[in-house]
Coordinates of C-alpha atoms in Angstrom, one line a residue:
M1 CA -80.2 -24.6 50.2
R2 CA -76.4 -23.9 50.5
R3 CA -74.0 -25.7 48.0
E4 CA -72.5 -27.6 51.0
L5 CA -75.9 -28.9 52.0
R6 CA -76.7 -29.9 48.4
E7 CA -73.4 -31.8 48.2
L8 CA -74.1 -33.5 51.5
L9 CA -77.6 -34.5 50.4
D10 CA -76.1 -35.9 47.2
K11 CA -73.6 -37.9 49.2
I12 CA -76.4 -39.3 51.4
N13 CA -78.3 -40.4 48.4
S14 CA -75.3 -41.9 46.7
R15 CA -74.2 -43.9 49.8
S16 CA -77.7 -45.1 50.4
T17 CA -77.9 -46.4 46.9
E18 CA -74.6 -48.3 47.5
A19 CA -75.9 -49.8 50.7
R20 CA -79.1 -51.0 49.0
S21 CA -77.0 -52.5 46.2
L22 CA -74.8 -54.4 48.7
L23 CA -77.9 -55.5 50.6
S24 CA -79.5 -56.9 47.4
Q25 CA -76.3 -58.9 46.9
D26 CA -76.5 -60.2 50.6
K27 CA -73.2 -58.4 51.5
L28 CA -74.6 -57.6 54.9
D29 CA -71.4 -56.4 56.7
E30 CA -70.5 -54.0 54.0
A31 CA -74.0 -52.7 53.8
E32 CA -74.2 -52.2 57.5
A33 CA -71.0 -50.2 57.5
I34 CA -72.3 -47.9 54.8
T35 CA -75.7 -47.6 56.6
N36 CA -73.9 -46.4 59.7
E37 CA -72.1 -43.8 57.6
V38 CA -75.4 -42.7 56.1
R39 CA -76.9 -42.2 59.6
S40 CA -74.0 -40.0 60.6
L41 CA -74.3 -37.9 57.4
K42 CA -78.1 -37.5 58.0
K43 CA -77.4 -36.3 61.5
R44 CA -74.9 -33.8 60.3
F45 CA -77.4 -32.6 57.6
D46 CA -80.1 -32.1 60.2
L47 CA -77.7 -30.1 62.5
E48 CA -76.5 -28.0 59.6
V49 CA -80.1 -27.1 58.7
Q50 CA -81.0 -26.4 62.3
L51 CA -78.0 -24.0 62.7
D52 CA -79.0 -22.2 59.5
D53 CA -82.5 -21.7 60.7
E54 CA -81.3 -20.3 64.1
E55 CA -78.9 -17.9 62.3
R56 CA -81.8 -16.7 60.2
S57 CA -84.4 -16.5 62.9
G58 CA -83.6 -12.8 63.5
L59 CA -84.4 -11.8 60.0
G60 CA -88.0 -10.7 61.0
A61 CA -90.5 -11.0 58.2
G62 CA -88.3 -13.6 56.5
G63 CA -88.6 -16.0 59.4
A64 CA -91.8 -17.6 58.0
E65 CA -90.3 -17.9 54.6
Q66 CA -87.2 -19.6 56.0
A67 CA -89.4 -22.0 58.0
G68 CA -91.2 -22.9 54.8
N69 CA -87.9 -23.5 53.0
H70 CA -86.8 -25.7 55.8
A71 CA -90.1 -27.7 55.5
N72 CA -89.5 -28.0 51.8
S73 CA -85.9 -29.2 52.3
L74 CA -87.1 -31.9 54.7
E75 CA -89.8 -33.0 52.2
S76 CA -87.3 -33.1 49.4
R77 CA -84.9 -35.2 51.6
E78 CA -87.7 -37.6 52.3
D79 CA -88.5 -37.9 48.6
V80 CA -84.8 -38.6 47.9
E81 CA -84.7 -41.3 50.6
L82 CA -87.9 -42.9 49.3
E83 CA -86.5 -42.9 45.8
S84 CA -83.3 -44.6 46.9
E85 CA -85.1 -47.1 49.0
Y86 CA -87.6 -48.0 46.2
R87 CA -84.8 -48.4 43.7
G88 CA -83.2 -51.0 45.8
I89 CA -86.5 -52.9 46.2
F90 CA -87.0 -52.6 42.5
L91 CA -83.6 -54.3 41.8
R92 CA -84.4 -57.0 44.3
G93 CA -87.7 -57.7 42.5
L94 CA -85.9 -58.0 39.1
R95 CA -83.4 -60.5 40.6
R96 CA -86.3 -62.5 42.1
Q97 CA -85.1 -61.9 45.7
S98 CA -87.6 -61.9 48.6
I99 CA -89.5 -58.7 49.3
S100 CA -90.8 -58.2 52.9
E101 CA -94.1 -56.6 53.9
D102 CA -92.2 -53.4 54.9
M103 CA -90.8 -53.3 51.4
R104 CA -94.3 -53.7 49.9
S105 CA -95.5 -50.7 52.0
V106 CA -92.6 -48.7 50.5
I107 CA -93.8 -49.8 47.0
K108 CA -97.3 -48.6 47.7
E109 CA -96.1 -45.2 49.1
Y110 CA -93.8 -44.7 46.1
E111 CA -96.6 -45.4 43.6
R112 CA -98.9 -43.1 45.4
R113 CA -96.4 -40.2 45.4
T114 CA -95.2 -40.8 41.9
V115 CA -98.7 -40.5 40.5
Q116 CA -99.5 -37.4 42.5
N117 CA -96.2 -35.7 41.6
E118 CA -97.0 -36.2 37.9
G119 CA -100.1 -34.1 38.4
Q120 CA -102.6 -36.9 38.2
T121 CA -105.8 -36.9 40.2
N122 CA -106.2 -40.7 40.5
P123 CA -103.5 -42.2 42.7
A124 CA -104.7 -45.7 42.3
I125 CA -102.5 -48.2 40.5
P126 CA -104.6 -50.7 38.5
D127 CA -104.9 -54.1 40.3
G128 CA -103.4 -57.2 38.8
D129 CA -100.2 -59.1 38.6
L130 CA -98.1 -56.4 36.9
S131 CA -95.7 -55.9 39.8
I132 CA -94.2 -52.5 40.2
L133 CA -93.5 -49.2 38.5
V134 CA -90.1 -48.4 37.0
P135 CA -88.2 -45.9 39.2
K136 CA -88.0 -42.3 38.1
D137 CA -84.3 -42.3 37.3
V138 CA -84.7 -45.4 35.2
Q139 CA -87.6 -43.9 33.4
T140 CA -85.5 -40.8 32.7
G141 CA -82.9 -43.1 31.2
I142 CA -85.6 -44.7 29.0
H143 CA -86.7 -41.3 27.7
K144 CA -83.1 -40.4 26.9
V145 CA -82.9 -43.5 24.7
I146 CA -86.3 -42.6 23.1
R147 CA -85.0 -39.1 22.2
S148 CA -81.9 -40.6 20.6
L149 CA -84.0 -42.7 18.2
D150 CA -86.4 -41.8 15.3
D151 CA -89.4 -41.3 17.6
L152 CA -92.5 -40.1 15.7
S153 CA -94.4 -39.3 18.9
Q154 CA -92.5 -35.9 18.9
Y155 CA -94.6 -34.8 15.9
V156 CA -98.1 -35.6 17.4
T157 CA -99.9 -34.3 20.4
V158 CA -99.1 -36.4 23.4
E159 CA -101.7 -36.3 26.3
N160 CA -100.5 -37.9 29.5
V161 CA -103.4 -39.4 31.5
S162 CA -103.9 -41.6 34.6
A163 CA -107.4 -42.8 34.1
L164 CA -107.7 -45.9 31.9
S165 CA -110.5 -44.4 29.9
G166 CA -112.1 -41.0 29.5
S167 CA -112.5 -38.1 27.0
R168 CA -111.0 -34.7 26.1
V169 CA -113.0 -31.8 24.7
L170 CA -111.0 -30.1 21.9
E171 CA -111.6 -27.4 19.3
S172 CA -110.0 -27.8 15.9
Y173 CA -108.4 -24.7 14.3
S174 CA -110.6 -24.8 11.2
T175 CA -113.8 -24.3 13.3
M176 CA -112.6 -21.3 15.3
T177 CA -114.5 -18.0 14.7
P178 CA -112.9 -14.6 14.9
F179 CA -113.6 -11.9 17.4
A180 CA -116.2 -9.4 16.4
V181 CA -115.7 -5.6 15.8
M182 CA -116.4 -3.5 18.8
A183 CA -117.7 0.1 18.4
E184 CA -116.7 2.7 21.0
Y185 CA -119.2 2.8 24.0
A186 CA -121.2 0.0 22.3
P187 CA -122.2 -3.3 23.9
V188 CA -119.8 -6.1 23.4
P189 CA -121.2 -8.1 20.5
E190 CA -122.0 -11.8 20.7
I191 CA -119.9 -14.2 18.7
D192 CA -120.5 -17.8 17.9
G193 CA -119.4 -20.1 20.7
P194 CA -116.5 -22.5 20.2
K195 CA -117.3 -25.7 18.4
F196 CA -115.8 -28.3 20.7
R197 CA -115.7 -32.0 19.9
P198 CA -115.3 -34.8 22.5
I199 CA -112.4 -37.2 21.8
D200 CA -112.8 -40.5 23.7
Y201 CA -109.9 -42.7 24.6
K202 CA -109.5 -46.1 26.2
L203 CA -106.0 -47.1 27.1
Q204 CA -104.8 -50.5 25.8
D205 CA -102.4 -52.8 27.6
R206 CA -99.3 -53.4 25.4
G207 CA -96.5 -55.6 26.6
G208 CA -93.6 -57.9 25.7
F209 CA -91.0 -60.0 27.5
L210 CA -87.2 -60.0 27.5
P211 CA -85.1 -63.1 28.5
I212 CA -82.3 -62.1 30.9
T213 CA -79.4 -64.5 31.6
N214 CA -78.4 -65.3 35.2
N215 CA -75.0 -63.8 34.5
L216 CA -76.5 -60.4 33.7
L217 CA -78.7 -60.5 36.8
Q218 CA -75.5 -61.1 38.9
D219 CA -73.8 -58.2 37.1
T220 CA -73.6 -54.7 38.6
D221 CA -76.8 -52.6 39.0
Q222 CA -75.6 -50.2 36.4
N223 CA -75.1 -52.8 33.7
L224 CA -78.4 -54.5 34.4
L225 CA -80.4 -51.2 34.3
S226 CA -78.5 -50.0 31.2
Y227 CA -79.6 -53.2 29.4
I228 CA -83.2 -53.0 30.4
T229 CA -83.4 -49.2 29.7
S230 CA -82.1 -49.6 26.2
W231 CA -84.6 -52.4 25.5
L232 CA -87.6 -50.5 26.9
G233 CA -86.7 -47.3 25.1
R234 CA -86.4 -49.1 21.7
K235 CA -89.6 -51.1 22.2
K236 CA -91.5 -47.9 23.1
V237 CA -90.4 -46.1 20.0
V238 CA -91.3 -49.1 17.7
T239 CA -94.7 -49.3 19.4
D240 CA -95.5 -45.6 19.1
N241 CA -94.2 -45.4 15.5
T242 CA -96.4 -48.3 14.4
L243 CA -99.5 -46.8 16.0
I244 CA -98.9 -43.4 14.5
T245 CA -98.2 -44.6 11.0
S246 CA -101.1 -47.1 11.0
L247 CA -103.5 -44.3 11.9
M248 CA -101.9 -41.9 9.3
A249 CA -102.7 -44.6 6.7
T250 CA -106.4 -44.3 7.4
W251 CA -106.6 -40.9 5.7
T252 CA -108.1 -40.7 2.3
K253 CA -105.5 -41.0 -0.5
T254 CA -104.9 -38.2 -3.0
A255 CA -102.7 -38.6 -6.1
L256 CA -99.9 -36.0 -6.4
A257 CA -98.7 -35.7 -10.0
N258 CA -95.5 -33.7 -9.4
V259 CA -93.8 -31.1 -7.2
D260 CA -96.4 -28.5 -8.3
A261 CA -99.1 -30.6 -6.7
I262 CA -97.2 -30.6 -3.4
K263 CA -97.0 -26.8 -3.7
K264 CA -100.7 -26.5 -4.3
T265 CA -101.5 -28.7 -1.3
L266 CA -99.5 -26.2 0.9
N267 CA -100.8 -23.1 -0.8
V268 CA -104.5 -24.0 -1.3
T269 CA -105.7 -27.3 0.1
L270 CA -104.5 -26.7 3.7
D271 CA -105.7 -23.8 5.8
P272 CA -102.9 -21.1 5.7
A273 CA -102.4 -21.3 9.4
I274 CA -102.1 -25.1 9.3
S275 CA -99.8 -24.8 6.3
Q276 CA -97.4 -22.6 8.1
S277 CA -96.9 -25.2 10.9
S278 CA -96.9 -28.1 8.5
A279 CA -94.2 -30.6 7.5
I280 CA -93.9 -33.2 4.8
Y281 CA -93.8 -36.8 6.1
T282 CA -92.6 -39.4 3.6
N283 CA -90.8 -42.7 3.5
Q284 CA -87.3 -43.4 2.2
D285 CA -88.5 -43.8 -1.3
G286 CA -90.5 -40.6 -1.3
Y287 CA -87.6 -38.7 0.2
N288 CA -85.2 -40.0 -2.4
W289 CA -87.5 -38.8 -5.1
M290 CA -87.9 -35.3 -3.5
D291 CA -84.1 -35.1 -3.0
E292 CA -83.6 -35.6 -6.8
Q293 CA -86.0 -32.8 -7.9
K294 CA -84.5 -29.7 -9.5
D295 CA -85.8 -26.4 -10.8
S296 CA -85.3 -25.1 -14.3
N297 CA -81.8 -23.9 -13.5
G298 CA -80.7 -27.3 -12.3
R299 CA -80.8 -26.3 -8.5
Y300 CA -82.1 -28.9 -6.1
L301 CA -85.5 -27.9 -4.6
L302 CA -84.7 -29.2 -1.1
T303 CA -82.6 -26.9 1.0
D304 CA -80.6 -27.4 4.1
D305 CA -82.0 -26.5 7.5
I306 CA -79.3 -24.4 9.1
S307 CA -80.9 -24.7 12.5
Q308 CA -80.8 -28.5 12.4
P309 CA -77.9 -29.9 10.3
G310 CA -78.9 -33.0 8.3
R311 CA -82.5 -32.0 7.9
K312 CA -84.0 -30.8 4.6
L313 CA -86.7 -28.1 3.9
F314 CA -89.2 -27.8 1.1
R315 CA -90.4 -24.2 0.8
G316 CA -89.5 -23.7 4.5
R317 CA -91.3 -26.8 5.7
P318 CA -89.3 -29.7 7.3
V319 CA -89.2 -32.9 5.4
V320 CA -89.4 -35.8 7.9
V321 CA -88.2 -39.2 6.7
I322 CA -90.0 -42.3 8.0
A323 CA -88.5 -45.7 7.5
N324 CA -90.1 -47.8 4.7
R325 CA -90.9 -50.5 7.2
Y326 CA -93.4 -48.1 8.9
L327 CA -94.6 -46.4 5.7
P328 CA -94.1 -48.9 2.8
S329 CA -94.6 -47.8 -0.8
E330 CA -97.3 -49.4 -2.9
G331 CA -96.9 -51.4 -6.0
S332 CA -94.0 -53.2 -7.8
A333 CA -94.0 -52.2 -11.4
T334 CA -95.5 -48.8 -10.6
I335 CA -94.3 -47.6 -7.3
K336 CA -96.3 -45.1 -5.3
A337 CA -94.7 -43.5 -2.3
P338 CA -96.7 -41.9 0.6
M339 CA -96.4 -38.1 1.0
F340 CA -98.2 -36.8 4.1
I341 CA -98.5 -33.0 4.2
G342 CA -99.9 -31.2 7.2
D343 CA -99.6 -30.7 11.0
L344 CA -99.6 -34.0 12.8
K345 CA -100.0 -32.2 16.2
Q346 CA -103.4 -31.0 15.0
A347 CA -104.3 -34.3 13.4
I348 CA -103.4 -37.0 15.9
I349 CA -103.5 -37.3 19.7
L350 CA -101.6 -40.1 21.5
F351 CA -103.0 -40.8 25.0
N352 CA -100.2 -42.1 27.1
R353 CA -99.9 -43.4 30.7
Q354 CA -96.3 -42.4 31.2
F355 CA -95.4 -45.2 33.6
F356 CA -93.6 -48.4 32.7
E357 CA -94.5 -51.5 34.7
L358 CA -92.2 -54.5 35.0
D359 CA -92.4 -58.0 36.4
S360 CA -90.0 -60.9 36.3
T361 CA -90.3 -64.7 36.5
T362 CA -88.0 -67.7 36.6
E363 CA -90.8 -70.2 36.2
G364 CA -93.3 -68.9 33.5
G365 CA -92.8 -68.9 29.7
D366 CA -89.5 -70.4 28.6
A367 CA -87.6 -69.2 31.7
W368 CA -87.7 -72.6 33.4
R369 CA -86.5 -74.5 30.4
R370 CA -83.7 -72.1 29.5
R371 CA -82.7 -71.4 33.2
T372 CA -83.1 -67.7 32.6
T373 CA -85.3 -64.9 34.0
E374 CA -87.9 -63.4 31.8
L375 CA -88.8 -59.8 32.2
R376 CA -92.3 -58.6 31.2
A377 CA -92.9 -55.0 30.4
V378 CA -96.3 -53.3 30.2
I379 CA -97.2 -49.9 28.9
R380 CA -100.7 -48.4 28.3
N381 CA -101.8 -46.0 25.6
D382 CA -104.3 -45.2 22.9
I383 CA -104.3 -43.1 19.7
Q384 CA -107.1 -41.1 18.1
K385 CA -107.7 -38.7 15.2
W386 CA -108.4 -35.1 16.1
D387 CA -108.6 -32.7 13.1
N388 CA -109.0 -34.6 9.9
E389 CA -108.4 -31.5 7.7
S390 CA -105.0 -30.9 9.2
L391 CA -103.3 -33.7 7.2
I392 CA -103.4 -34.6 3.5
Y393 CA -102.4 -38.2 2.4
G394 CA -100.8 -37.8 -0.9
Q395 CA -99.1 -40.4 -3.2
I396 CA -96.3 -39.7 -5.6
T397 CA -95.8 -42.1 -8.5
L398 CA -92.1 -42.9 -8.7
T399 CA -92.0 -45.1 -11.9

């Protein structure tokens, strides 16, 4: 698609969003004026595409390809229009404004396409009173917030699923067998088959609510969505971090006497392949202890990671600091700090349904008494162990 067409399509999307925003605020005359402008822009876009196709029709073998590109551009434009329309309906729902039957049909179509576009095989959205999915652009904003925080899910394997329950068949690295030696002109020898293990999951509903003042609801769409996006992102990180560290704490504890014990864990206890991809996960107390350790020449053992300023390495392995509130130390007089050593991507799988669902009320909870609107958010996920031998739960005595 030419740059001019892309710019025209962006303008159509932008103006459509403005019209929806004005419509949600009952500014009908202004919304109608912009809607007429959008119709004119769409007509111009269609004529531009038609002229381009006619100019390229004499390119012979490329004609079929150009027709396919034209079909794709029309489909893309339809997706953009659906996204814009759905976003306006979503904002109306948050503000507790009426939603017509036509709007509900748009919601169903958007949910169907969203699930399919994410590569899922089950387009059905679970029944219930959980209202509608968060639009894609808002979910993108949520993930930007998540990436800016101390999100532990980046260290584990995340499996996005659509079914509420199911299983995955996986093979841990420690059970893999090597290829056999092949002699020239000899039959290919048989080797032991892979030792797969089923991992079952069952997604759990997890949710919470956020009181929203009427002043915020009457504010601009950007300010309202920014507030909600920040809240959802922070809640998601806290939820995942709690799940991950709670599961990590179920590993069998091993006492680590000193730095040499950490070296031995990396050199001997872990499989060499796992050791190479390992990291050291400790809390603030454990990190402070490691940061104070020196060799016989008085040089600190932790080194700076030149590829990621601010991060420390121990013998080439990253040292990940987890807040004490997620991984607390044990004891009072004698303090023992947790020191997890291994590859969390091999040890833990987080099954995640990547859609956020929102609903709002002015009558339930404390909303009626406070004269506010309460926003309820729901996510669904589950967490399971995978390879128990890929992680060692050590403890360092600090005092």
